[in-house]
Structures are given as C-alpha cells and as structure tokens.
PDB file of C-alpha atoms and ligand atoms in Angstrom:
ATOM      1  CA  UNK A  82      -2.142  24.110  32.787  1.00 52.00           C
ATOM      2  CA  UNK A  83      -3.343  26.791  29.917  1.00 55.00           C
ATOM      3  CA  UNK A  84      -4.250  25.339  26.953  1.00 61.00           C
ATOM      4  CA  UNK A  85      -2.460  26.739  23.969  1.00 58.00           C
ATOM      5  CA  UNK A  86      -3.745  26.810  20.188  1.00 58.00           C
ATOM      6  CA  UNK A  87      -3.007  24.307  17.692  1.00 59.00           C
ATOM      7  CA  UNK A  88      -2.523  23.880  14.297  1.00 55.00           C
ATOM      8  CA  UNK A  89      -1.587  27.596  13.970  1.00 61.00           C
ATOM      9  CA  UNK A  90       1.964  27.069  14.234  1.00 69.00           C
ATOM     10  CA  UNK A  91       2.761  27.590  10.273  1.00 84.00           C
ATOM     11  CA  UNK A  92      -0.176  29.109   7.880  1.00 91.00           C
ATOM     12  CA  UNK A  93      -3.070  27.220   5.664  1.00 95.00           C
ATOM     13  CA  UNK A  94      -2.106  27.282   2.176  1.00 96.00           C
ATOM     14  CA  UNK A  95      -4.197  28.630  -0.284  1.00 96.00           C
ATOM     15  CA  UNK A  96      -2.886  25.452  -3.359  1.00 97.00           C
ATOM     16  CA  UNK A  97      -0.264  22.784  -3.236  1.00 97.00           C
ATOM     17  CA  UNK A  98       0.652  20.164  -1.510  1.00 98.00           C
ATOM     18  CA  UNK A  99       0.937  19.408   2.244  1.00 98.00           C
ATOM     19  CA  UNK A 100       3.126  16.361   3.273  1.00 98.00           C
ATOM     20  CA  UNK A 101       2.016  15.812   6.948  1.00 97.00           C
ATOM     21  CA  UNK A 102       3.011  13.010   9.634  1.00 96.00           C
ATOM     22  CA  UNK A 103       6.413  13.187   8.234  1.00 97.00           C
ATOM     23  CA  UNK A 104       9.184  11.606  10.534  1.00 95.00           C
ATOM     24  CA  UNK A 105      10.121  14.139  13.333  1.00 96.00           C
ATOM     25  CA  UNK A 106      13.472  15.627  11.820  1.00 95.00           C
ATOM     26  CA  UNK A 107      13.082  14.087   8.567  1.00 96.00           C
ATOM     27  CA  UNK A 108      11.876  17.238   6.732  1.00 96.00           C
ATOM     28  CA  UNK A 109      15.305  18.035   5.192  1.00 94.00           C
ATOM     29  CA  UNK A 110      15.421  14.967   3.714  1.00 95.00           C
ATOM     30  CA  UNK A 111      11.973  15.050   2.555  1.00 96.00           C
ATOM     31  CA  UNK A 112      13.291  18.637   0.708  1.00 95.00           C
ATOM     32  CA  UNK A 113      16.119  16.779  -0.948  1.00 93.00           C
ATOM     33  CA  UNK A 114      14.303  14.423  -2.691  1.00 93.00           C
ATOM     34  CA  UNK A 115      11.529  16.793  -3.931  1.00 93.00           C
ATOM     35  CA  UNK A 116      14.892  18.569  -5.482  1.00 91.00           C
ATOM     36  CA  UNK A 117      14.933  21.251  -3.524  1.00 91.00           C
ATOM     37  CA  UNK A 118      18.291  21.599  -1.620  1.00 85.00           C
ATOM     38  CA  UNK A 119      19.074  25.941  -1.271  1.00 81.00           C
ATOM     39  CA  UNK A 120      18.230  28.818  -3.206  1.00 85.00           C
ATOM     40  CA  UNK A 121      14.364  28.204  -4.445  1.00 85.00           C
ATOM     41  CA  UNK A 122      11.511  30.205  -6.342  1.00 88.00           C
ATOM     42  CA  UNK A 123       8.872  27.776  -4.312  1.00 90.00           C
ATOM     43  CA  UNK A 124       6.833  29.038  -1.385  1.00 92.00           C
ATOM     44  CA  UNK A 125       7.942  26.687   1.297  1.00 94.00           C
ATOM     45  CA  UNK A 126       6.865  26.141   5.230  1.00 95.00           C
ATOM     46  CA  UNK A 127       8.511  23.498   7.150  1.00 95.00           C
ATOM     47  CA  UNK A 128       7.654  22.602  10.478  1.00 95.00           C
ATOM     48  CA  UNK A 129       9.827  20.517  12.707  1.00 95.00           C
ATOM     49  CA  UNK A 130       9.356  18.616  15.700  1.00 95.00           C
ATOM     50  CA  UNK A 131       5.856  19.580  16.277  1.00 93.00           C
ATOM     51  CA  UNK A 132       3.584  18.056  18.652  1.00 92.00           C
ATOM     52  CA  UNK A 133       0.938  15.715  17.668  1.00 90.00           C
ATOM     53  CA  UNK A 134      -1.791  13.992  18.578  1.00 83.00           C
ATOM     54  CA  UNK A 135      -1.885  10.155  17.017  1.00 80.00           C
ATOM     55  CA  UNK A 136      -4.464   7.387  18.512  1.00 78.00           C
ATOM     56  CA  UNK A 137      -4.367   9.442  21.323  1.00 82.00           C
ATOM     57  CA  UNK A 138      -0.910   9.396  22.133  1.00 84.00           C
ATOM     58  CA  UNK A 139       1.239  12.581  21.801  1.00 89.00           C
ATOM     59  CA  UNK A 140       4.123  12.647  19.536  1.00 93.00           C
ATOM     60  CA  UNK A 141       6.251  14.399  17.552  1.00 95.00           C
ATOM     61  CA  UNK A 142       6.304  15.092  13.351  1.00 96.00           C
ATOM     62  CA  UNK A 143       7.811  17.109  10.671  1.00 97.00           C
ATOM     63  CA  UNK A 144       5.438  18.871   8.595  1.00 97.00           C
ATOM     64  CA  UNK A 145       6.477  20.263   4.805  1.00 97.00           C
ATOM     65  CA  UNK A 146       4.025  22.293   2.880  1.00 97.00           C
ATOM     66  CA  UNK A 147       5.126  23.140  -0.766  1.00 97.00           C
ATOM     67  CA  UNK A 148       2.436  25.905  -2.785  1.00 96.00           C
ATOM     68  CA  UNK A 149       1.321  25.816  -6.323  1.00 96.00           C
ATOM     69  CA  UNK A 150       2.828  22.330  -6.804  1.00 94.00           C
ATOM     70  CA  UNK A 151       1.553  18.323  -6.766  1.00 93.00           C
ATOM     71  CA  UNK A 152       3.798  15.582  -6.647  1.00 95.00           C
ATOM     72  CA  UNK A 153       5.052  13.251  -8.902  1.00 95.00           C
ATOM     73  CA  UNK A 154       4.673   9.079  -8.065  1.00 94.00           C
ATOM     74  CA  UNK A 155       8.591   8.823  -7.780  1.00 94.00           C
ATOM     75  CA  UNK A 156       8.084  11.511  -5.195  1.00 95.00           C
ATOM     76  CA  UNK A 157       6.015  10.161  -3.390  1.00 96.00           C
ATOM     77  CA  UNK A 158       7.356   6.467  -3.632  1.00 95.00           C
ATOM     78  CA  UNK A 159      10.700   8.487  -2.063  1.00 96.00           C
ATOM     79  CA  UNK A 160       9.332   9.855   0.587  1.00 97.00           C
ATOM     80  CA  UNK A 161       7.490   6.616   1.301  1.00 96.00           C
ATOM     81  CA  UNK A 162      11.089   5.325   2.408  1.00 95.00           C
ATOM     82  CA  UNK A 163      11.677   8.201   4.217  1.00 95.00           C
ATOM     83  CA  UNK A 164       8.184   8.290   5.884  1.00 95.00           C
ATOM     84  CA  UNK A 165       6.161   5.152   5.955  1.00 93.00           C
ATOM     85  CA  UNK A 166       3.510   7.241   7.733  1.00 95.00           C
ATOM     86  CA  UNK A 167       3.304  10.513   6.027  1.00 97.00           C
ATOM     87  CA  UNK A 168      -0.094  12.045   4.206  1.00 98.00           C
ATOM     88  CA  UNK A 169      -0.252  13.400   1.250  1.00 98.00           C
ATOM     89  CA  UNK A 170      -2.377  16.397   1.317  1.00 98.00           C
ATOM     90  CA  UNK A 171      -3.686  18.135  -1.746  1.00 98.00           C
ATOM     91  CA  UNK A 172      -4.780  22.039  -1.310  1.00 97.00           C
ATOM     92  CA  UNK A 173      -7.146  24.146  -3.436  1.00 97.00           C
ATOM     93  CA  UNK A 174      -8.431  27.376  -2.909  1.00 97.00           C
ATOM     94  CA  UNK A 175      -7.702  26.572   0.654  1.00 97.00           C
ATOM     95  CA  UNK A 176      -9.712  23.379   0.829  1.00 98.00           C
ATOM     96  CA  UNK A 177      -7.977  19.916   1.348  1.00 98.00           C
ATOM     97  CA  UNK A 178      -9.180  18.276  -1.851  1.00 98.00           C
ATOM     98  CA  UNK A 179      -7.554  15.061  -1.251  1.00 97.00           C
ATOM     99  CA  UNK A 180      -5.262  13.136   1.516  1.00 97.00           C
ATOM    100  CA  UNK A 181      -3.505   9.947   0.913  1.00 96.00           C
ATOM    101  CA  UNK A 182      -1.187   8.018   2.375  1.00 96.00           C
ATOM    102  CA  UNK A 183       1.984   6.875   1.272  1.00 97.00           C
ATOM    103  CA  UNK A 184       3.071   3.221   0.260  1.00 96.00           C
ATOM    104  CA  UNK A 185       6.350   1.737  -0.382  1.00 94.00           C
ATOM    105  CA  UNK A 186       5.779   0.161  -3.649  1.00 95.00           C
ATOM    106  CA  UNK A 187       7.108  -3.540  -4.263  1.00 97.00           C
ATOM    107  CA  UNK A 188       9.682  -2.866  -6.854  1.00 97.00           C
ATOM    108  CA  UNK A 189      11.677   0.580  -7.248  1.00 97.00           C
ATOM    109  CA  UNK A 190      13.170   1.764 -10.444  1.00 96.00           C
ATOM    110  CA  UNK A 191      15.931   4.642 -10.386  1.00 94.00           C
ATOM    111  CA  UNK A 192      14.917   5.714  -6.729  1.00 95.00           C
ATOM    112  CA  UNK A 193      17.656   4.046  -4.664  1.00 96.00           C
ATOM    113  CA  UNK A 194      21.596   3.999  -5.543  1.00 96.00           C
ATOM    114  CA  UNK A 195      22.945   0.492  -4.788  1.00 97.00           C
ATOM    115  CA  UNK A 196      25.523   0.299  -2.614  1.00 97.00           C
ATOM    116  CA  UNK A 197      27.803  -1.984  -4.163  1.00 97.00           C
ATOM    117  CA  UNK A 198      30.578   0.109  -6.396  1.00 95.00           C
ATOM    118  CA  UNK A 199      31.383  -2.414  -8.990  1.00 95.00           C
ATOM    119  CA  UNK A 200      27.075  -2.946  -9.626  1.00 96.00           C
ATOM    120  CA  UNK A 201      26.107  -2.495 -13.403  1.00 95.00           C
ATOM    121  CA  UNK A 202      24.019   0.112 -12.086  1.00 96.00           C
ATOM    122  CA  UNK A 203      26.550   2.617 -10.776  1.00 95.00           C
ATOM    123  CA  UNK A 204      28.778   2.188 -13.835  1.00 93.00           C
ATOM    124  CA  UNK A 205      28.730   5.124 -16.188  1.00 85.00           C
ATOM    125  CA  UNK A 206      26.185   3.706 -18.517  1.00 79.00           C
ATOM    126  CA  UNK A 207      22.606   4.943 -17.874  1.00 77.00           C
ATOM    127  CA  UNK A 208      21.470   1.521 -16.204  1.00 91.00           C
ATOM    128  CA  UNK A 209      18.747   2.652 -13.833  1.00 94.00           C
ATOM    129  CA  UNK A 210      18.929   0.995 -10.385  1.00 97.00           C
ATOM    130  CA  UNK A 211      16.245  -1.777 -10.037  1.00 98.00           C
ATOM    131  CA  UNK A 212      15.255  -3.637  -6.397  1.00 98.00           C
ATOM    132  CA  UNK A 213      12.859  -5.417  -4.755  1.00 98.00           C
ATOM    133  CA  UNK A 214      11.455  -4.591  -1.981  1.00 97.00           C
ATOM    134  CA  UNK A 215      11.380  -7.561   0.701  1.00 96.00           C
ATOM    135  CA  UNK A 216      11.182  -7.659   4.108  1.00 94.00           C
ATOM    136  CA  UNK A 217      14.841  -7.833   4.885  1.00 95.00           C
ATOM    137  CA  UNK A 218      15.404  -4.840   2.904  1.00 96.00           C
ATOM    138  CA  UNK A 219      15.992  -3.531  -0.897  1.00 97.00           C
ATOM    139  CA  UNK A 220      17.216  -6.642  -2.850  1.00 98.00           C
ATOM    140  CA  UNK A 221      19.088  -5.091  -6.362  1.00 98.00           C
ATOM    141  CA  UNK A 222      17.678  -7.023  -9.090  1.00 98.00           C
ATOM    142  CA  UNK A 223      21.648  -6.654 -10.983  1.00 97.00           C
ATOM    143  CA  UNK A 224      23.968  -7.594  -8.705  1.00 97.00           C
ATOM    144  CA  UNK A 225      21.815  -9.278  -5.370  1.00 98.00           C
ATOM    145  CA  UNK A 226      23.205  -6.600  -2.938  1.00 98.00           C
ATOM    146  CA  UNK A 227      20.536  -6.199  -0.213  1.00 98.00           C
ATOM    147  CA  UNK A 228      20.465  -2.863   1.585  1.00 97.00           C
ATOM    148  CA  UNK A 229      19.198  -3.132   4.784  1.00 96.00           C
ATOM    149  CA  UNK A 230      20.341  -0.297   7.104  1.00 93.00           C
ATOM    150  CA  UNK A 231      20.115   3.883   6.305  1.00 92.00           C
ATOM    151  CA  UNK A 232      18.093   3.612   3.037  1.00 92.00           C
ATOM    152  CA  UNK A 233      17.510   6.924   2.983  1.00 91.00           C
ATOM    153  CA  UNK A 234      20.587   8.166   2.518  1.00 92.00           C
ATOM    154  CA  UNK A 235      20.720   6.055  -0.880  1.00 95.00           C
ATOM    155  CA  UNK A 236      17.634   7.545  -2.404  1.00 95.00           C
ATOM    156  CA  UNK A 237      18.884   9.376  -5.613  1.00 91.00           C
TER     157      UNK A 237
HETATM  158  N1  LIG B1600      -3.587  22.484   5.574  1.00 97.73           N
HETATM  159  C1  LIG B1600      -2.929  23.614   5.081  1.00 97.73           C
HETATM  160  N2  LIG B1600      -3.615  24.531   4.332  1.00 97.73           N
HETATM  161  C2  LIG B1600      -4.930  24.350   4.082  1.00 97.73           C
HETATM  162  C3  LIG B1600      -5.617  23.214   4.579  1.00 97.73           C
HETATM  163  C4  LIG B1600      -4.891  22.293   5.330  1.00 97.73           C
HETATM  164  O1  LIG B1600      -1.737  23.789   5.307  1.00 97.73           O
HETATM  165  N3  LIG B1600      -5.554  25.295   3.351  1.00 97.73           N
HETATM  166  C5  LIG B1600      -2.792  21.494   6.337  1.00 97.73           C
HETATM  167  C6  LIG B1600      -3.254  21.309   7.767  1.00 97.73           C
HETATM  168  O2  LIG B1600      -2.567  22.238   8.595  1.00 97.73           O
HETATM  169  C7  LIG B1600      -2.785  19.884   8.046  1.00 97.73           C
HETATM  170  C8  LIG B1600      -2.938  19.194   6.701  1.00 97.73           C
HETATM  171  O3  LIG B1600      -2.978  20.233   5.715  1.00 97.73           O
HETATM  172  O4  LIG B1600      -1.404  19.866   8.418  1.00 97.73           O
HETATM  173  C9  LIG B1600      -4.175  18.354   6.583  1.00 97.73           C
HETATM  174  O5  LIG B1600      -5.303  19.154   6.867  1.00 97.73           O
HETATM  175  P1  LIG B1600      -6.596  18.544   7.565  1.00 97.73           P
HETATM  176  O6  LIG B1600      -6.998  17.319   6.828  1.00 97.73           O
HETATM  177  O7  LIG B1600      -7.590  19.638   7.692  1.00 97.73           O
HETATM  178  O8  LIG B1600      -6.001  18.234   9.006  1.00 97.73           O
HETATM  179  P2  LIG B1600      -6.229  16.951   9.926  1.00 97.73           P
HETATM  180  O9  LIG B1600      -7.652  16.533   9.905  1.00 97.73           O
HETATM  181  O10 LIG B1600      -5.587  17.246  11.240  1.00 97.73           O
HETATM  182  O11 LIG B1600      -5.337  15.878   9.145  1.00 97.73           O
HETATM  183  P3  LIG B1600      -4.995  14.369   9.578  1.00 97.73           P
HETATM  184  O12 LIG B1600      -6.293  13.698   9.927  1.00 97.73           O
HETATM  185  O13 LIG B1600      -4.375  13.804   8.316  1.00 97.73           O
HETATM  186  O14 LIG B1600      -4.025  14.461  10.712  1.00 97.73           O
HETATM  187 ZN1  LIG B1601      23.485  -3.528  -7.390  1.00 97.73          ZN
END
C-alpha cells in the first residue's frame, strides 16, 4: 500500500493555540464553548475525523487550531468535559512553546447549567451554578441534582 503524508492535512500556525486529541466529532462543540458559534474575525482550522496514531493503535480525533489567541482556565476546564484527552498546544513564531493536557477540575463554578428548572441556580438571580465533580457525575452543590448522562450539552 503507498504511504501517504501526515500531519499536512491543515497548516502549522505561526501563534495561538492548538487543541489536539480532541474527541472525533467533538470539534463543534469545542467551538461553542470557546464562544465562537458563526460569523468570526479569528483565523480558524478545524480538522475532523482525522486519523491518528495513539500507543500504537490507530484512531480517530478532531483537531481545532485557533491563531493569535490563548485560552482562558474556564476554557479549558470546558473542554476538559468535552475532551478528557485533548492537548493544549501553545504556538509561537511557529514553535510549540508549551503542551498540556487537560483535567477536569474537582469543583466547577458557572461552567455547567443544572438541569433541574426550579434550582436556585437557574432562577433569574445571578446565582452561578456550583457542582462537584464525583464519580457518578456532577453533584449541584444548591439543589443535590446529579447529572450523569450528556454533560456536554449543559456546559454554559
Ligand atoms: N502545530 C501547528 N502549528 C505549529 C506547530 C504545531 O499547528 N506551528 C500542531 C501540530 O500539527 C500538532 C500540534 O500542534 O497537531 C502539536 O504539535 P507537536 O507537538 O509538534 O505534534 P506531536 O508531537 O504529534 O504532538 P502529540 O505528541 O501531542 O501528539
Ligand atoms: Zn441545581
């Protein structure tokens, strides 16, 4: 079989951010909660379903690269939910400067909408949503709702 390039699918950036090892087809979602939903100044390449290479087993990923911006904690802590194995690249002058991974923190504050109507937190006050994370899911800290299934579709 011929043996085709990689990694030349979308261009190297010259600064910014590159979120790799997203979720194969979670990319959208990863543009929604970095705000960014239609028309856009920012200079954006998104990958989808692209093959990669993971302790040697081949698999597929989402890749979003974002120029002339860094993210913000709540960002990332977002597309932790999304992602649990995405990398956090930063870009200058062409050179990855730094790559983390993500972590979902222990206790998230305004990230997640709770689910349950009548909760303090969805009432018109600004109450910002508080949970715990635990390993049965996010526990809110107002009204004991635990969301267990499609978090991401919560994250505000
Ligand atoms: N990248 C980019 N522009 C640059 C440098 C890197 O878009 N100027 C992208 C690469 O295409 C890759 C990611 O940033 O998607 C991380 O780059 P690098 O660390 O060089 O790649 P890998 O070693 O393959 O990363 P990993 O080990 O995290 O898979
Ligand atoms: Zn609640």
């Amino acid at each position: 079989m011929e043996d085709k390039p990689r990694g030349l699918l979308i261009s190297p950036i010259k600064d910014g951010t590159v979120i790799d090892h997203i979720r194969a087809g979670a990319a959208l979602t990863v543009l929604r909660v970095l705000g960014i939903t239609g028309q856009t100044d920012e200079e954006l390449s998104i990958a989808t379903n692209v093959t990669s290479m993971t302790g040697g087993q081949e698999g597929r990923k989402d890749i979003v690269k974002v120029s002339n911006r860094e993210l913000s904690k709540e960002e990332v802590d977002r597309i932790a939910l999304i992602s649990p194995h995405a990398t956090i690249n930063i870009i200058r002058d062409y050179i990855v400067v730094e790559k983390k991974g993500v972590e979902i923190p222990t206790h998230l504050s305004g990230i997640v909408r709770c689910t349950n109507a009548g909760c303090i937190t969805n009432a018109n006050e600004p109450i910002h949503s508080s949970f715990e994370v635990t390993e049965a899911g996010l526990h809110c800290l107002y009204c004991d709702t635990v969301i267990t299934t499609d978090i991401e579709s919560h994250i505000i």
